[in-house]
PDB file of C-alpha atoms and ligand atoms in Angstrom:
ATOM      1  CA  MET A   1     102.395 -22.902  96.587  1.00 85.00           C
ATOM      2  CA  ALA A   2      99.712 -24.349  94.321  1.00 90.00           C
ATOM      3  CA  ASP A   3     100.600 -27.433  92.309  1.00 96.00           C
ATOM      4  CA  THR A   4      98.095 -26.761  89.526  1.00 98.00           C
ATOM      5  CA  VAL A   5      97.052 -23.706  87.530  1.00 98.00           C
ATOM      6  CA  LYS A   6      93.425 -22.892  86.601  1.00 98.00           C
ATOM      7  CA  LEU A   7      92.998 -22.851  82.821  1.00 98.00           C
ATOM      8  CA  GLU A   8      89.956 -21.089  81.381  1.00 98.00           C
ATOM      9  CA  ILE A   9      89.368 -20.895  77.643  1.00 98.00           C
ATOM     10  CA  VAL A  10      86.547 -18.663  76.447  1.00 98.00           C
ATOM     11  CA  THR A  11      85.450 -17.324  73.069  1.00 98.00           C
ATOM     12  CA  PRO A  12      82.847 -14.630  72.322  1.00 98.00           C
ATOM     13  CA  ASP A  13      80.315 -17.480  71.930  1.00 97.00           C
ATOM     14  CA  ARG A  14      81.026 -19.869  74.789  1.00 98.00           C
ATOM     15  CA  LYS A  15      83.157 -21.204  77.601  1.00 98.00           C
ATOM     16  CA  VAL A  16      85.304 -23.923  76.042  1.00 98.00           C
ATOM     17  CA  LEU A  17      87.122 -25.195  79.134  1.00 98.00           C
ATOM     18  CA  SER A  18      87.621 -24.576  82.826  1.00 98.00           C
ATOM     19  CA  GLU A  19      90.054 -26.990  84.455  1.00 98.00           C
ATOM     20  CA  ASP A  20      92.869 -27.180  87.007  1.00 98.00           C
ATOM     21  CA  VAL A  21      95.897 -28.361  85.027  1.00 98.00           C
ATOM     22  CA  ASP A  22      99.595 -29.083  85.527  1.00 98.00           C
ATOM     23  CA  TYR A  23     100.957 -27.113  82.570  1.00 98.00           C
ATOM     24  CA  VAL A  24      99.739 -24.971  79.652  1.00 98.00           C
ATOM     25  CA  GLY A  25     101.595 -24.505  76.359  1.00 98.00           C
ATOM     26  CA  ALA A  26     100.109 -21.905  74.030  1.00 98.00           C
ATOM     27  CA  PRO A  27     100.822 -20.370  70.617  1.00 98.00           C
ATOM     28  CA  GLY A  28     101.664 -16.747  71.362  1.00 97.00           C
ATOM     29  CA  ALA A  29     101.805 -14.260  68.507  1.00 95.00           C
ATOM     30  CA  MET A  30     105.580 -14.090  69.081  1.00 93.00           C
ATOM     31  CA  GLY A  31     106.068 -17.823  69.607  1.00 96.00           C
ATOM     32  CA  GLU A  32     105.006 -20.571  71.979  1.00 97.00           C
ATOM     33  CA  PHE A  33     104.977 -19.918  75.706  1.00 97.00           C
ATOM     34  CA  GLY A  34     104.517 -22.197  78.687  1.00 98.00           C
ATOM     35  CA  ILE A  35     102.734 -21.641  81.989  1.00 98.00           C
ATOM     36  CA  LEU A  36     103.457 -23.621  85.144  1.00 97.00           C
ATOM     37  CA  PRO A  37     101.601 -23.210  88.461  1.00 97.00           C
ATOM     38  CA  ASN A  38     102.465 -19.969  90.333  1.00 96.00           C
ATOM     39  CA  HIS A  39     103.602 -18.195  87.167  1.00 96.00           C
ATOM     40  CA  VAL A  40     104.248 -14.460  87.395  1.00 96.00           C
ATOM     41  CA  PRO A  41     101.586 -12.168  85.831  1.00 96.00           C
ATOM     42  CA  PHE A  42     101.797 -12.297  82.061  1.00 95.00           C
ATOM     43  CA  LEU A  43      99.923 -11.066  78.985  1.00 97.00           C
ATOM     44  CA  SER A  44     100.347 -12.170  75.368  1.00 97.00           C
ATOM     45  CA  ALA A  45      98.495 -11.968  72.074  1.00 98.00           C
ATOM     46  CA  LEU A  46      97.612 -15.368  70.622  1.00 98.00           C
ATOM     47  CA  GLY A  47      98.530 -16.583  67.176  1.00 98.00           C
ATOM     48  CA  ILE A  48      97.007 -19.457  65.209  1.00 98.00           C
ATOM     49  CA  GLY A  49      97.905 -22.903  66.477  1.00 98.00           C
ATOM     50  CA  ASN A  50      97.479 -25.557  69.091  1.00 98.00           C
ATOM     51  CA  LEU A  51      97.284 -24.880  72.779  1.00 98.00           C
ATOM     52  CA  TYR A  52      97.948 -27.936  74.923  1.00 98.00           C
ATOM     53  CA  TYR A  53      97.616 -28.662  78.585  1.00 98.00           C
ATOM     54  CA  LYS A  54      98.885 -31.461  80.779  1.00 98.00           C
ATOM     55  CA  LEU A  55      96.713 -33.096  83.360  1.00 98.00           C
ATOM     56  CA  GLY A  56      97.257 -36.373  85.205  1.00 96.00           C
ATOM     57  CA  GLY A  57     100.081 -37.440  82.897  1.00 97.00           C
ATOM     58  CA  LYS A  58      98.022 -36.855  79.742  1.00 98.00           C
ATOM     59  CA  THR A  59      98.266 -34.097  77.143  1.00 98.00           C
ATOM     60  CA  TYR A  60      95.135 -32.479  75.730  1.00 98.00           C
ATOM     61  CA  TYR A  61      95.007 -30.281  72.620  1.00 98.00           C
ATOM     62  CA  VAL A  62      92.848 -27.249  71.811  1.00 98.00           C
ATOM     63  CA  PHE A  63      92.920 -25.294  68.553  1.00 98.00           C
ATOM     64  CA  VAL A  64      93.005 -21.502  69.087  1.00 98.00           C
ATOM     65  CA  ALA A  65      93.147 -18.572  66.685  1.00 98.00           C
ATOM     66  CA  GLY A  66      93.602 -14.943  67.736  1.00 98.00           C
ATOM     67  CA  GLY A  67      92.813 -13.234  71.013  1.00 98.00           C
ATOM     68  CA  PHE A  68      94.791 -12.922  74.228  1.00 98.00           C
ATOM     69  CA  ALA A  69      96.206 -14.987  77.060  1.00 98.00           C
ATOM     70  CA  GLU A  70      96.422 -13.528  80.544  1.00 98.00           C
ATOM     71  CA  VAL A  71      98.032 -15.078  83.600  1.00 98.00           C
ATOM     72  CA  SER A  72      97.224 -13.647  86.993  1.00 97.00           C
ATOM     73  CA  HIS A  73      96.738 -15.098  90.496  1.00 97.00           C
ATOM     74  CA  ASN A  74      97.538 -18.632  89.303  1.00 97.00           C
ATOM     75  CA  LYS A  75      94.844 -18.479  86.623  1.00 98.00           C
ATOM     76  CA  CYS A  76      95.528 -18.663  82.879  1.00 98.00           C
ATOM     77  CA  THR A  77      92.681 -17.076  80.936  1.00 98.00           C
ATOM     78  CA  ILE A  78      92.581 -17.643  77.197  1.00 98.00           C
ATOM     79  CA  LEU A  79      90.286 -15.112  75.516  1.00 98.00           C
ATOM     80  CA  ALA A  80      90.321 -16.606  72.044  1.00 98.00           C
ATOM     81  CA  GLU A  81      88.548 -15.331  68.946  1.00 98.00           C
ATOM     82  CA  VAL A  82      88.019 -18.982  67.991  1.00 98.00           C
ATOM     83  CA  ALA A  83      88.761 -22.179  69.953  1.00 98.00           C
ATOM     84  CA  GLU A  84      87.845 -25.825  69.605  1.00 98.00           C
ATOM     85  CA  MET A  85      88.762 -28.854  71.676  1.00 98.00           C
ATOM     86  CA  ALA A  86      90.455 -31.510  69.520  1.00 98.00           C
ATOM     87  CA  HIS A  87      87.406 -33.773  69.631  1.00 97.00           C
ATOM     88  CA  GLU A  88      85.161 -30.936  68.378  1.00 98.00           C
ATOM     89  CA  ILE A  89      87.129 -30.389  65.201  1.00 98.00           C
ATOM     90  CA  ASP A  90      85.467 -31.397  61.954  1.00 98.00           C
ATOM     91  CA  VAL A  91      88.468 -32.547  59.941  1.00 98.00           C
ATOM     92  CA  ASP A  92      86.528 -32.810  56.657  1.00 98.00           C
ATOM     93  CA  ARG A  93      85.490 -29.194  57.048  1.00 98.00           C
ATOM     94  CA  ALA A  94      89.074 -28.164  57.751  1.00 98.00           C
ATOM     95  CA  GLN A  95      90.282 -30.115  54.710  1.00 98.00           C
ATOM     96  CA  LYS A  96      87.691 -28.332  52.542  1.00 98.00           C
ATOM     97  CA  ALA A  97      88.792 -24.961  53.945  1.00 98.00           C
ATOM     98  CA  ALA A  98      92.422 -25.835  53.106  1.00 98.00           C
ATOM     99  CA  ASP A  99      91.415 -26.884  49.573  1.00 97.00           C
ATOM    100  CA  ARG A 100      89.516 -23.640  49.048  1.00 96.00           C
ATOM    101  CA  ALA A 101      92.509 -21.607  50.220  1.00 94.00           C
ATOM    102  CA  GLY A 102      94.755 -23.535  47.816  1.00 92.00           C
ATOM    103  CA  GLN A 103      92.370 -22.952  44.921  1.00 90.00           C
ATOM    104  CA  ARG A 104      92.069 -19.247  45.693  1.00 88.00           C
ATOM    105  CA  ALA A 105      95.849 -18.933  45.739  1.00 86.00           C
ATOM    106  CA  GLN A 106      96.060 -20.472  42.251  1.00 84.00           C
ATOM    107  CA  GLN A 107      93.060 -18.878  40.592  1.00 78.00           C
ATOM    108  CA  THR A 108      92.733 -15.299  41.782  1.00 66.00           C
ATOM    109  CA  LYS A 109      96.280 -14.002  42.160  1.00 66.00           C
ATOM    110  CA  GLU A 110      95.554 -10.367  41.144  1.00 73.00           C
ATOM    111  CA  ARG A 111      92.616  -9.891  43.507  1.00 76.00           C
ATOM    112  CA  LEU A 112      93.752 -12.211  46.287  1.00 79.00           C
ATOM    113  CA  ASP A 113      93.921 -10.936  49.865  1.00 84.00           C
ATOM    114  CA  PHE A 114      97.078 -12.899  50.515  1.00 88.00           C
ATOM    115  CA  ALA A 115      97.184 -12.443  54.299  1.00 91.00           C
ATOM    116  CA  ARG A 116      93.544 -13.470  54.706  1.00 92.00           C
ATOM    117  CA  ASN A 117      93.971 -16.524  52.516  1.00 93.00           C
ATOM    118  CA  GLN A 118      97.159 -17.470  54.340  1.00 94.00           C
ATOM    119  CA  ALA A 119      95.379 -17.189  57.707  1.00 96.00           C
ATOM    120  CA  ALA A 120      92.510 -19.407  56.474  1.00 97.00           C
ATOM    121  CA  LEU A 121      95.042 -21.999  55.328  1.00 97.00           C
ATOM    122  CA  ARG A 122      96.929 -21.837  58.620  1.00 97.00           C
ATOM    123  CA  ARG A 123      93.700 -22.302  60.595  1.00 98.00           C
ATOM    124  CA  ALA A 124      92.766 -25.331  58.513  1.00 98.00           C
ATOM    125  CA  ILE A 125      96.203 -26.954  58.831  1.00 98.00           C
ATOM    126  CA  ALA A 126      96.360 -26.260  62.577  1.00 98.00           C
ATOM    127  CA  ARG A 127      92.887 -27.775  63.094  1.00 98.00           C
ATOM    128  CA  MET A 128      93.905 -30.960  61.326  1.00 98.00           C
ATOM    129  CA  SER A 129      97.172 -31.193  63.250  1.00 98.00           C
ATOM    130  CA  CYS A 130      95.342 -30.502  66.533  1.00 98.00           C
ATOM    131  CA  GLN A 131      93.018 -33.434  66.101  1.00 98.00           C
ATOM    132  CA  ARG A 132      95.884 -35.663  64.956  1.00 98.00           C
ATOM    133  CA  ALA A 133      97.916 -34.698  68.054  1.00 98.00           C
ATOM    134  CA  GLY A 134      94.938 -35.424  70.307  1.00 98.00           C
ATOM    135  CA  LYS A 135      94.433 -38.822  68.710  1.00 98.00           C
ATOM    136  CA  ASP A 136      98.141 -39.633  68.984  1.00 98.00           C
ATOM    137  CA  ALA A 137      98.042 -38.658  72.661  1.00 98.00           C
ATOM    138  CA  GLY A 138      94.932 -40.771  73.233  1.00 98.00           C
ATOM    139  CA  THR A 139      92.968 -37.772  74.533  1.00 98.00           C
ATOM    140  CA  CYS A 140      90.656 -37.162  71.571  1.00 94.00           C
TER     141      CYS A 140
HETATM  142  P1  ATP B   1      85.408 -22.402  57.481  1.00 82.98           P
HETATM  143  O1  ATP B   1      85.795 -21.795  56.155  1.00 82.98           O
HETATM  144  O2  ATP B   1      85.242 -23.890  57.422  1.00 82.98           O
HETATM  145  O3  ATP B   1      84.229 -21.685  58.142  1.00 82.98           O
HETATM  146  P2  ATP B   1      87.188 -20.813  59.074  1.00 82.98           P
HETATM  147  O4  ATP B   1      88.630 -21.048  59.462  1.00 82.98           O
HETATM  148  O5  ATP B   1      86.922 -19.652  58.186  1.00 82.98           O
HETATM  149  O6  ATP B   1      86.654 -22.189  58.454  1.00 82.98           O
HETATM  150  P3  ATP B   1      86.510 -19.658  61.581  1.00 82.98           P
HETATM  151  O7  ATP B   1      86.165 -18.266  61.138  1.00 82.98           O
HETATM  152  O8  ATP B   1      87.857 -19.869  62.196  1.00 82.98           O
HETATM  153  O9  ATP B   1      86.296 -20.696  60.359  1.00 82.98           O
HETATM  154  O10 ATP B   1      85.405 -20.179  62.619  1.00 82.98           O
HETATM  155  C1  ATP B   1      84.013 -19.895  62.454  1.00 82.98           C
HETATM  156  C2  ATP B   1      83.243 -20.816  63.397  1.00 82.98           C
HETATM  157  O11 ATP B   1      83.232 -22.146  62.882  1.00 82.98           O
HETATM  158  C3  ATP B   1      83.836 -20.924  64.793  1.00 82.98           C
HETATM  159  O12 ATP B   1      82.793 -21.076  65.729  1.00 82.98           O
HETATM  160  C4  ATP B   1      84.670 -22.184  64.732  1.00 82.98           C
HETATM  161  O13 ATP B   1      84.799 -22.790  66.007  1.00 82.98           O
HETATM  162  C5  ATP B   1      83.866 -23.052  63.766  1.00 82.98           C
HETATM  163  N1  ATP B   1      84.704 -23.935  62.943  1.00 82.98           N
HETATM  164  C6  ATP B   1      85.378 -23.585  61.818  1.00 82.98           C
HETATM  165  N2  ATP B   1      86.002 -24.627  61.272  1.00 82.98           N
HETATM  166  C7  ATP B   1      85.726 -25.697  62.085  1.00 82.98           C
HETATM  167  C8  ATP B   1      86.075 -27.089  62.066  1.00 82.98           C
HETATM  168  N3  ATP B   1      86.856 -27.597  61.095  1.00 82.98           N
HETATM  169  N4  ATP B   1      85.600 -27.876  63.053  1.00 82.98           N
HETATM  170  C9  ATP B   1      84.820 -27.376  64.032  1.00 82.98           C
HETATM  171  N5  ATP B   1      84.453 -26.075  64.110  1.00 82.98           N
HETATM  172  C10 ATP B   1      84.885 -25.242  63.150  1.00 82.98           C
END
């Protein structure tokens, strides 16, 4: 039995991470799920939120939005539409994106694509919380 699980996070643009880790927690579309070494095969859509993984007693955070997670042969593959390690997140940019979403919600109610605006706001809030969590954990 393996005592770690291989975590790979990729987006259409790049490979974000490839690491042997102790545990993966991820924001599934239907709620958070956790993956330990030797997990049974598993497939889930991803929501918007913070994936985290544990390695050597530390917890690391990665923002993800959309895509799929697949677990097979002790490998957890995250095929994310968008993903950023906590240290890569530009918090000022996320704050501006949140402000824009707030302004759109107030100013353009008749023409507003509510779901799209809501998703932009959720991405911005999750990015800020991801970097905060990484800093609190001392891994960012
Ligand atoms: P923005 O309005 O600031 O572009 P967004 O949520 O619409 O934010 P996305 O469509 O999720 O942006 O991402 C587009 C690209 O920009 C992706 O490559 C993503 O990794 C990057 N990105 C977006 N926001 C940030 C951020 N705050 N810090 C680092 N990278 C970001």
